[in-house]
Coordinates of C-alpha atoms in Angstrom, one line a residue:
M1 CA 0.0 0.0 0.0
R2 CA 1.2 3.5 -0.8
F3 CA 0.3 6.9 0.7
A4 CA 0.8 10.5 -0.2
T5 CA 0.7 13.6 1.9
F6 CA -1.1 17.0 1.4
S7 CA -1.1 20.2 3.3
S8 CA -4.1 21.9 4.8
D9 CA -4.0 24.8 7.3
G10 CA -0.3 24.5 7.7
R11 CA -0.4 20.8 8.6
R12 CA 0.4 17.7 6.6
Y13 CA -2.1 14.8 6.3
L14 CA -2.1 11.3 4.8
H15 CA -4.1 10.0 1.8
P16 CA -4.0 6.4 0.7
E17 CA -3.5 5.6 -3.0
S18 CA -6.4 3.1 -3.1
L19 CA -8.9 5.8 -2.5
P20 CA -10.1 8.3 -5.1
K21 CA -7.4 10.9 -5.7
I22 CA -8.1 14.2 -4.1
Q23 CA -7.6 17.5 -5.9
R24 CA -4.9 19.1 -3.9
P25 CA -2.0 21.0 -5.5
S26 CA 0.2 20.0 -2.5
L27 CA -0.4 16.3 -3.0
S28 CA 2.9 14.5 -2.9
P29 CA 3.8 11.4 -5.1
F30 CA 2.6 8.1 -3.6
T31 CA 5.1 5.9 -1.9
S32 CA 5.4 3.7 1.2
I33 CA 4.4 5.5 4.3
A34 CA 7.9 5.1 5.9
K35 CA 9.4 7.2 3.1
L36 CA 7.1 10.1 3.5
P37 CA 8.0 13.1 5.8
D38 CA 6.4 13.3 9.2
F39 CA 2.7 13.8 9.1
D40 CA 0.1 15.2 11.5
A41 CA -3.1 13.8 13.2
P42 CA -6.3 15.5 12.0
P43 CA -8.3 17.4 14.7
R44 CA -11.1 15.5 16.3
D45 CA -14.6 16.0 14.9
E46 CA -16.8 15.9 18.0
H47 CA -19.9 15.5 15.9
F48 CA -18.8 12.5 13.9
R49 CA -20.6 9.3 14.7
Y50 CA -17.6 7.0 15.0
S51 CA -17.8 3.2 14.8
T52 CA -18.0 1.5 18.2
S53 CA -17.1 -1.7 16.5
L54 CA -13.8 -0.2 15.2
Q55 CA -13.2 1.4 18.6
R56 CA -13.6 -1.9 20.4
T57 CA -11.2 -3.5 17.8
L58 CA -8.5 -0.9 18.3
Q59 CA -8.8 0.6 21.8
G60 CA -5.6 -0.1 23.6
K61 CA -4.1 -1.9 20.6
L62 CA -1.4 -1.3 18.0
L63 CA -2.3 -3.3 14.9
L64 CA -1.1 -3.6 11.4
L65 CA -3.4 -2.1 8.8
N66 CA -4.0 -5.5 7.2
E67 CA -5.0 -7.0 10.6
L68 CA -8.2 -4.9 10.7
P69 CA -11.4 -6.5 9.3
F70 CA -12.6 -3.1 7.8
S71 CA -12.2 -1.5 4.5
I72 CA -9.5 1.1 3.9
E73 CA -12.2 3.7 3.1
F74 CA -13.9 3.0 6.5
I75 CA -10.6 3.1 8.3
H76 CA -9.4 6.3 6.6
T77 CA -12.6 8.1 7.3
H78 CA -11.9 7.7 11.0
Y79 CA -8.4 9.0 10.5
V80 CA -9.7 12.1 8.7
R81 CA -12.2 12.7 11.5
G82 CA -9.5 12.5 14.1
Y83 CA -10.4 9.2 15.8
L84 CA -7.8 6.9 14.4
G85 CA -4.0 7.3 14.0
Y86 CA -1.5 5.9 11.6
M87 CA 2.1 5.2 12.7
K88 CA 5.1 4.3 10.5
S89 CA 6.0 0.7 11.2
I90 CA 9.6 1.1 10.2
V91 CA 11.5 4.4 10.6
K92 CA 14.8 5.1 8.9
L93 CA 17.3 7.3 10.7
S94 CA 20.7 8.4 9.7
D95 CA 22.3 5.4 11.4
G96 CA 19.8 2.8 10.4
Y97 CA 16.2 1.5 10.9
I98 CA 14.0 1.2 14.0
C99 CA 10.9 -1.0 14.2
Q100 CA 8.1 0.9 15.8
R101 CA 6.3 -2.3 16.9
C102 CA 9.0 -4.1 18.8
G103 CA 11.6 -1.4 19.3
N104 CA 14.3 -3.4 17.3
E105 CA 17.4 -1.4 16.4
E106 CA 19.7 -4.3 15.5
Q107 CA 20.4 -3.6 11.8
R108 CA 21.2 -7.3 11.1
L109 CA 17.6 -8.1 11.9
F110 CA 16.2 -5.9 9.1
S111 CA 16.0 -7.1 5.5
S112 CA 14.3 -6.0 2.3
F113 CA 12.3 -7.5 -0.6
I114 CA 10.5 -6.3 -3.8
C115 CA 7.1 -5.8 -2.4
A116 CA 4.0 -6.5 -4.4
R117 CA 2.0 -4.2 -2.2
C118 CA 3.9 -1.0 -2.9
G119 CA 6.0 -2.1 -5.9
E120 CA 9.2 -0.9 -4.2
D121 CA 12.2 -2.2 -2.4
C122 CA 10.6 -2.6 1.0
T123 CA 12.4 -3.0 4.4
Y124 CA 10.9 -5.2 7.0
C125 CA 11.8 -6.3 10.6
R126 CA 12.8 -9.9 11.2
K127 CA 12.8 -9.5 14.9
C128 CA 9.1 -9.6 15.4
I129 CA 8.1 -11.4 12.2
I130 CA 6.4 -14.2 14.2
M131 CA 3.6 -11.7 14.9
G132 CA 3.2 -10.8 11.3
R133 CA 5.5 -9.0 8.9
V134 CA 6.1 -5.3 9.7
S135 CA 7.3 -3.5 6.5
E136 CA 7.8 0.1 5.3
C137 CA 4.6 0.3 3.4
L138 CA 2.3 -1.1 6.0
P139 CA 1.4 1.3 8.8
L140 CA 0.5 0.5 12.3
V141 CA -3.0 1.7 13.4
Y142 CA -4.2 2.8 16.8
W143 CA -7.3 4.4 18.4
R144 CA -6.3 7.9 19.3
H145 CA -8.5 8.7 22.3
D146 CA -7.6 6.1 25.0
E147 CA -8.8 8.7 27.6
Q148 CA -12.4 8.1 26.5
A149 CA -14.8 6.7 29.1
P150 CA -13.6 3.3 30.1
I151 CA -15.5 0.2 29.1
W152 CA -15.5 -1.1 32.7
T153 CA -17.2 0.7 35.5
E154 CA -16.9 0.1 39.2
N155 CA -18.9 -3.0 40.4
R156 CA -18.9 -5.7 42.9
T157 CA -16.9 -8.7 41.8
L158 CA -17.8 -12.2 42.8
M159 CA -14.7 -14.1 43.9
N160 CA -15.3 -17.8 44.1
W161 CA -12.5 -19.0 46.4
E162 CA -12.8 -20.3 49.9
G163 CA -9.1 -21.0 50.6
E164 CA -7.2 -19.3 53.3
L165 CA -3.9 -17.4 52.9
S166 CA -0.9 -18.1 55.0
P167 CA 0.4 -15.1 57.1
E168 CA 3.1 -14.6 54.5
Q169 CA 0.7 -14.7 51.6
A170 CA -1.7 -12.4 53.4
K171 CA 1.0 -9.8 53.9
A172 CA 2.1 -10.0 50.2
S173 CA -1.6 -9.8 49.2
Q174 CA -2.0 -6.5 51.0
V175 CA 1.2 -5.2 49.3
V176 CA -0.3 -6.1 45.9
I177 CA -3.5 -4.2 46.7
D178 CA -1.5 -1.2 47.9
T179 CA 0.6 -1.3 44.7
I180 CA -2.5 -1.3 42.5
V181 CA -4.0 1.6 44.6
K182 CA -0.8 3.7 44.2
R183 CA -0.1 2.5 40.6
G184 CA 3.4 1.5 41.8
R185 CA 6.0 -1.0 40.9
Q186 CA 6.5 -4.1 43.1
L187 CA 8.5 -7.3 43.1
V188 CA 7.0 -10.4 44.8
W189 CA 10.0 -12.8 45.4
A190 CA 8.3 -16.0 46.5
V191 CA 9.7 -19.6 46.5
C192 CA 8.2 -22.1 44.1
G193 CA 5.0 -23.3 45.6
A194 CA 4.4 -20.3 47.8
G195 CA 1.0 -19.7 46.2
K196 CA 1.8 -16.7 44.1
T197 CA -1.4 -17.0 42.1
E198 CA -3.6 -17.1 45.3
L199 CA -2.0 -14.1 46.8
L200 CA -3.1 -12.1 43.7
F201 CA -6.8 -12.9 44.1
E202 CA -7.7 -10.0 46.5
G203 CA -5.7 -7.5 44.4
L204 CA -7.4 -8.7 41.2
A205 CA -10.8 -8.5 42.9
Y206 CA -10.0 -4.9 43.9
A207 CA -8.9 -4.0 40.4
F208 CA -12.1 -5.5 38.9
E209 CA -14.3 -3.8 41.3
K210 CA -12.7 -0.4 40.4
G211 CA -13.2 -1.0 36.7
L212 CA -9.5 -1.4 35.9
C213 CA -8.2 -3.4 33.0
V214 CA -5.6 -6.1 34.0
C215 CA -3.1 -8.1 32.1
I216 CA -1.2 -11.1 33.6
A217 CA 1.7 -11.7 31.2
T218 CA 4.2 -14.5 31.2
P219 CA 7.0 -15.6 28.9
R220 CA 5.7 -19.3 28.8
V221 CA 2.6 -20.6 27.0
D222 CA 2.3 -23.4 29.6
V223 CA 1.8 -20.9 32.4
V224 CA -1.0 -19.2 30.4
L225 CA -2.7 -22.5 30.0
E226 CA -2.4 -23.3 33.7
L227 CA -3.6 -19.9 34.9
E228 CA -6.7 -19.4 32.6
P229 CA -8.9 -22.2 34.0
R230 CA -7.9 -21.4 37.6
L231 CA -8.8 -17.7 37.2
R232 CA -12.0 -18.4 35.3
S233 CA -13.2 -20.6 38.2
V234 CA -12.2 -17.9 40.8
F235 CA -13.7 -15.0 38.9
P236 CA -16.7 -16.5 37.0
T237 CA -18.3 -13.2 36.3
V238 CA -15.2 -11.4 34.9
R239 CA -14.8 -11.4 31.2
M240 CA -11.3 -12.7 30.3
T241 CA -9.3 -14.1 27.5
A242 CA -6.1 -16.0 27.0
L243 CA -3.6 -14.8 24.3
Y244 CA -0.9 -17.0 23.0
G245 CA 0.5 -18.2 19.6
G246 CA -2.1 -20.5 18.0
A247 CA -5.0 -19.3 20.2
A248 CA -8.2 -18.1 18.6
R249 CA -8.0 -14.3 18.1
E250 CA -10.9 -13.0 20.1
V251 CA -11.9 -9.4 19.4
V252 CA -14.1 -9.0 22.5
E253 CA -14.3 -6.6 25.4
C254 CA -12.4 -8.3 28.3
Q255 CA -11.3 -7.0 31.7
L256 CA -8.6 -9.6 32.3
F257 CA -6.0 -10.7 29.7
I258 CA -3.8 -13.7 30.4
S259 CA -1.1 -13.4 27.8
T260 CA 2.3 -14.4 26.7
T261 CA 4.6 -11.5 26.6
H262 CA 5.0 -11.8 22.8
Q263 CA 1.3 -11.1 22.4
L264 CA 1.7 -7.7 24.1
L265 CA 3.4 -6.4 20.9
R266 CA -0.1 -5.8 19.7
Y267 CA -1.1 -3.6 22.6
R268 CA -0.6 0.1 23.5
H269 CA -1.7 2.1 26.5
A270 CA -4.2 -0.7 27.3
F271 CA -3.8 -1.9 30.9
D272 CA -4.2 -0.2 34.3
V273 CA -2.4 -3.2 36.0
V274 CA 0.2 -5.4 34.5
I275 CA 1.4 -8.5 36.4
V276 CA 4.5 -10.2 34.9
D277 CA 4.6 -13.8 36.2
E278 CA 8.0 -15.6 36.0
V279 CA 9.7 -12.4 35.1
D280 CA 13.1 -14.1 35.1
A281 CA 12.1 -16.8 32.6
F282 CA 13.5 -17.2 29.1
P283 CA 12.9 -15.5 26.7
Y284 CA 11.7 -12.5 28.7
S285 CA 14.9 -12.1 30.7
Y286 CA 17.0 -12.3 27.5
D287 CA 15.0 -10.3 25.0
P288 CA 14.6 -6.5 25.5
M289 CA 11.8 -6.6 22.9
L290 CA 9.5 -8.3 25.4
A291 CA 10.2 -5.8 28.2
F292 CA 9.5 -3.0 25.5
A293 CA 6.2 -4.6 24.7
V294 CA 5.2 -4.8 28.4
E295 CA 6.0 -1.1 29.0
R296 CA 4.1 0.1 26.0
A297 CA 1.1 -2.1 26.8
K298 CA 0.6 -0.2 30.1
K299 CA -1.3 3.0 30.4
K300 CA 0.7 6.1 31.2
V301 CA -0.1 5.6 34.8
A302 CA -0.3 1.9 35.7
A303 CA 0.6 -0.6 38.4
T304 CA 3.4 -3.1 37.7
I305 CA 3.8 -6.3 39.7
L306 CA 6.7 -8.7 39.0
L307 CA 6.5 -12.3 40.3
T308 CA 9.3 -14.8 40.5
A309 CA 11.0 -17.4 42.7
T310 CA 14.4 -16.7 41.1
P311 CA 15.0 -13.0 40.4
D312 CA 18.0 -12.3 38.1
E313 CA 21.0 -10.1 39.1
E314 CA 19.4 -7.0 37.6
L315 CA 16.3 -7.2 39.7
K316 CA 18.4 -7.9 42.8
R317 CA 20.5 -4.8 42.0
Q318 CA 17.3 -2.7 41.7
V319 CA 16.1 -4.0 45.1
E320 CA 19.4 -3.2 46.7
A321 CA 19.5 0.2 45.2
G322 CA 16.0 1.0 46.4
S323 CA 14.6 1.6 43.0
L324 CA 12.3 -1.5 43.2
S325 CA 10.3 -2.5 46.3
A326 CA 10.3 -6.2 47.1
I327 CA 8.5 -8.5 49.4
K328 CA 10.0 -11.9 50.0
I329 CA 8.1 -15.2 50.8
P330 CA 10.7 -17.8 51.7
I331 CA 8.2 -20.6 52.6
R332 CA 5.5 -22.5 50.8
Y333 CA 1.9 -21.9 51.8
H334 CA 1.6 -25.4 53.4
R335 CA 4.8 -24.6 55.5
H336 CA 6.7 -27.7 54.5
P337 CA 10.3 -27.1 53.3
L338 CA 11.3 -27.1 49.7
P339 CA 12.5 -30.6 48.4
V340 CA 16.3 -30.5 48.3
P341 CA 17.8 -32.1 45.1
H342 CA 20.4 -34.8 45.4
F343 CA 23.2 -35.3 42.9
V344 CA 23.8 -38.7 41.3
W345 CA 26.8 -39.3 39.0
C346 CA 25.7 -41.3 35.9
G347 CA 28.8 -41.3 33.7
N348 CA 29.0 -40.2 30.1
W349 CA 25.3 -40.5 29.5
N350 CA 25.4 -38.9 26.1
K351 CA 28.0 -41.3 24.7
K352 CA 25.9 -44.2 25.9
L353 CA 22.8 -42.7 24.5
V354 CA 24.4 -42.1 21.1
R355 CA 26.4 -45.3 20.7
K356 CA 24.2 -47.8 22.4
C357 CA 20.7 -46.1 22.4
K358 CA 20.6 -46.8 26.2
L359 CA 20.2 -44.8 29.4
P360 CA 22.7 -45.1 32.2
N361 CA 21.4 -47.9 34.5
V362 CA 20.9 -45.5 37.5
V363 CA 18.7 -43.3 35.4
F364 CA 16.7 -46.1 33.8
K365 CA 16.1 -47.7 37.3
W366 CA 14.9 -44.4 38.7
C367 CA 12.4 -44.0 35.9
R368 CA 11.3 -47.7 35.9
K369 CA 10.7 -47.7 39.7
R370 CA 8.3 -44.7 39.4
M371 CA 6.5 -46.2 36.4
E372 CA 6.0 -49.5 38.2
H373 CA 4.5 -47.7 41.2
K374 CA 2.5 -45.4 38.9
Q375 CA 4.0 -42.3 40.4
P376 CA 4.0 -39.3 38.0
F377 CA 7.4 -37.9 37.0
L378 CA 9.1 -35.5 34.6
L379 CA 12.5 -36.3 33.2
F380 CA 14.2 -33.1 32.0
V381 CA 16.7 -33.3 29.3
P382 CA 18.9 -30.7 27.6
S383 CA 17.6 -30.9 24.0
V384 CA 14.9 -32.0 21.7
I385 CA 17.2 -34.6 20.1
V386 CA 17.8 -36.2 23.5
A387 CA 14.1 -36.1 24.3
E388 CA 13.2 -38.0 21.2
Q389 CA 15.8 -40.6 21.9
V390 CA 14.9 -41.1 25.6
K391 CA 11.1 -41.3 25.0
V392 CA 11.7 -44.3 22.7
I393 CA 13.8 -46.0 25.3
L394 CA 11.3 -45.4 28.1
G395 CA 8.2 -45.9 26.0
V396 CA 6.6 -42.6 27.1
E397 CA 5.8 -39.2 25.4
S398 CA 8.0 -36.2 25.1
V399 CA 7.3 -32.5 24.9
Y400 CA 9.2 -29.5 23.7
A401 CA 8.5 -25.9 22.5
E402 CA 7.9 -26.8 18.8
D403 CA 5.7 -29.9 19.6
T404 CA 2.4 -29.2 18.0
D405 CA 0.6 -31.6 20.4
R406 CA 2.3 -30.1 23.5
K407 CA -0.9 -28.6 24.9
E408 CA -2.8 -31.8 24.7
K409 CA 0.0 -33.9 26.1
V410 CA 0.5 -31.6 29.1
E411 CA -3.3 -31.6 29.7
K412 CA -3.4 -35.4 29.7
F413 CA -0.4 -35.4 32.2
R414 CA -2.3 -32.9 34.4
R415 CA -5.4 -35.1 34.4
G416 CA -3.3 -38.2 35.3
E417 CA -3.9 -39.9 31.9
M418 CA -0.1 -40.0 31.5
K419 CA 2.3 -40.8 34.3
A420 CA 5.5 -39.7 32.7
L421 CA 6.8 -37.1 30.3
V422 CA 10.3 -36.5 28.9
T423 CA 10.7 -32.7 28.5
T424 CA 13.0 -29.9 27.7
T425 CA 13.2 -26.9 30.0
I426 CA 9.8 -25.8 28.6
L427 CA 8.1 -27.3 31.6
E428 CA 10.4 -25.9 34.3
R429 CA 7.5 -23.5 35.1
G430 CA 3.7 -23.5 35.0
V431 CA 3.1 -27.1 35.9
T432 CA 1.5 -28.2 39.2
I433 CA 1.0 -32.0 39.6
P434 CA 0.2 -33.8 42.9
R435 CA 2.8 -36.4 43.9
L436 CA 5.2 -35.4 41.2
N437 CA 8.8 -36.5 41.1
V438 CA 11.5 -34.9 38.9
A439 CA 14.8 -35.8 37.5
V440 CA 17.3 -34.1 35.3
L441 CA 19.4 -36.0 32.8
G442 CA 22.6 -34.2 32.1
S443 CA 22.2 -31.5 34.7
E444 CA 25.8 -30.4 34.0
H445 CA 24.6 -29.0 30.6
D446 CA 24.8 -25.2 30.4
I447 CA 21.1 -24.9 29.6
F448 CA 20.4 -25.9 33.2
T449 CA 21.2 -22.6 34.9
E450 CA 20.8 -22.0 38.6
S451 CA 17.4 -20.5 38.2
A452 CA 16.2 -23.3 35.8
L453 CA 17.3 -26.0 38.3
V454 CA 15.6 -24.2 41.2
Q455 CA 12.4 -24.0 39.2
I456 CA 12.7 -27.7 38.2
A457 CA 13.0 -28.7 41.8
G458 CA 10.1 -26.4 42.6
R459 CA 7.7 -28.6 40.6
V460 CA 7.8 -31.1 43.5
G461 CA 5.9 -31.1 46.7
R462 CA 3.6 -28.3 45.8
S463 CA 0.4 -29.9 47.2
A464 CA -0.4 -29.8 50.9
D465 CA -1.5 -33.4 50.7
F466 CA 1.8 -34.5 49.1
P467 CA 4.4 -32.0 50.2
N468 CA 7.4 -34.3 49.5
G469 CA 8.9 -35.9 46.5
D470 CA 12.2 -36.9 44.8
V471 CA 14.4 -34.4 43.0
C472 CA 17.4 -36.0 41.3
F473 CA 20.1 -34.4 39.2
F474 CA 21.9 -37.0 37.1
H475 CA 25.2 -35.6 36.0
Y476 CA 28.6 -36.2 34.4
G477 CA 30.3 -33.7 36.6
K478 CA 28.9 -31.2 39.1
T479 CA 28.7 -27.5 37.9
K480 CA 28.5 -24.2 39.8
A481 CA 24.9 -23.9 38.7
M482 CA 24.0 -27.2 40.3
V483 CA 25.7 -26.3 43.5
A484 CA 24.3 -22.8 43.6
A485 CA 20.7 -24.1 43.0
R486 CA 21.0 -26.6 45.8
Q487 CA 22.4 -23.9 48.1
H488 CA 19.6 -21.5 47.1
I489 CA 17.0 -24.0 48.2
L490 CA 18.8 -24.8 51.4
E491 CA 19.1 -21.2 52.3
M492 CA 15.4 -20.6 51.7
N493 CA 14.5 -23.5 54.0
E494 CA 17.0 -22.3 56.6
S495 CA 15.6 -18.8 56.6
V496 CA 12.2 -19.9 58.0
R497 CA 13.4 -22.1 60.8

């Protein structure tokens, strides 16, 4: 698509080539929107009867023009009347390109192609292409007046939960409410199994009653899939949706969004409260694009709550410097200690796996014992290749990030229809299974960082009825990460004695 600009009353406005040409002496040649000079937003026509359907589709969002289910004539009319804004998707500066959707400035992540839409050499961003291609000729579109009356009004919210918070949870719950009231920024540093979701309930209820729009964002799809049914059962009258790759795109009015952090690239000034669960998890902790998406998705004045059991060094530095408030919960809600992992040397397991298609005896016996006693277990491995080999040896299923059946397999595991899964680190978070045991094959591999190993160990003993379980790290040589993870867990247990 190509646009031109024209001048009116000393301001410069846009006109799309696909609409009838306007008779303006100042009309520029048509080209991709990124190659035009800066343009202005038309003044708002207070008497115009704007489309509430278009408003609902765009309010709080930042979408590509071709993602809108409306004609260009209909869309552009709202631009001319001052209700809708266009934004260049790709901006070229003297030292390179910037993607306006994901904030990417790495020049190696831009490329170009001969575009059928504009007929020109068109630059696009490869960084966020998983969310749809952002190119020079395709503008981003947003609703200009986010300050209009909110969709949600103050009302009493039914909370369908009869549980009781521990003293530590209750204290953190009040901190969450205070953070929402003050629109502050807060870290909740709570051990695996401390009941982070439950301590959010009162804060969420307060936000819903005040008519606030809330997003719970997490880097992992599996966490979204676990949170959605739990929150639907607790807040049955609140309209909510789950956003993740492959989910049905719902264009509906919701007050609660449970989303992967990637999906927030489509949002802008949308949320009064943003809760980032597992803030230290990959890829959020490694990819500035996701933090950029979270920041832009918030309203200009919003509450931010960060949840994790294993904060990274940057978060710890912010806490120590006083720029980030933190509350720490070092004990699980059922007050039993965290299961401490034990280390078992298993020799050169990879050599045995490759040459003989066998597991070390100590690993095989550990798995076989639990299978015979029908005890659920997860066996974590360092790669997809290893997962595929091990699942054949054990005769069980495997899961990994690219597995198209991953959602169904994990659901079966949760329901007890499967008793064992071989998995990559994709399930280190967001899985709560009673009576679970876990083992790590090749825990010396560098993919198993301290935080990953702490999270893996944290899958065990989460239920009050079954607070114990086995955590075994099978290795071919201990690493600093293994020792640090074990020490981390011991120190948490010691701090509450």
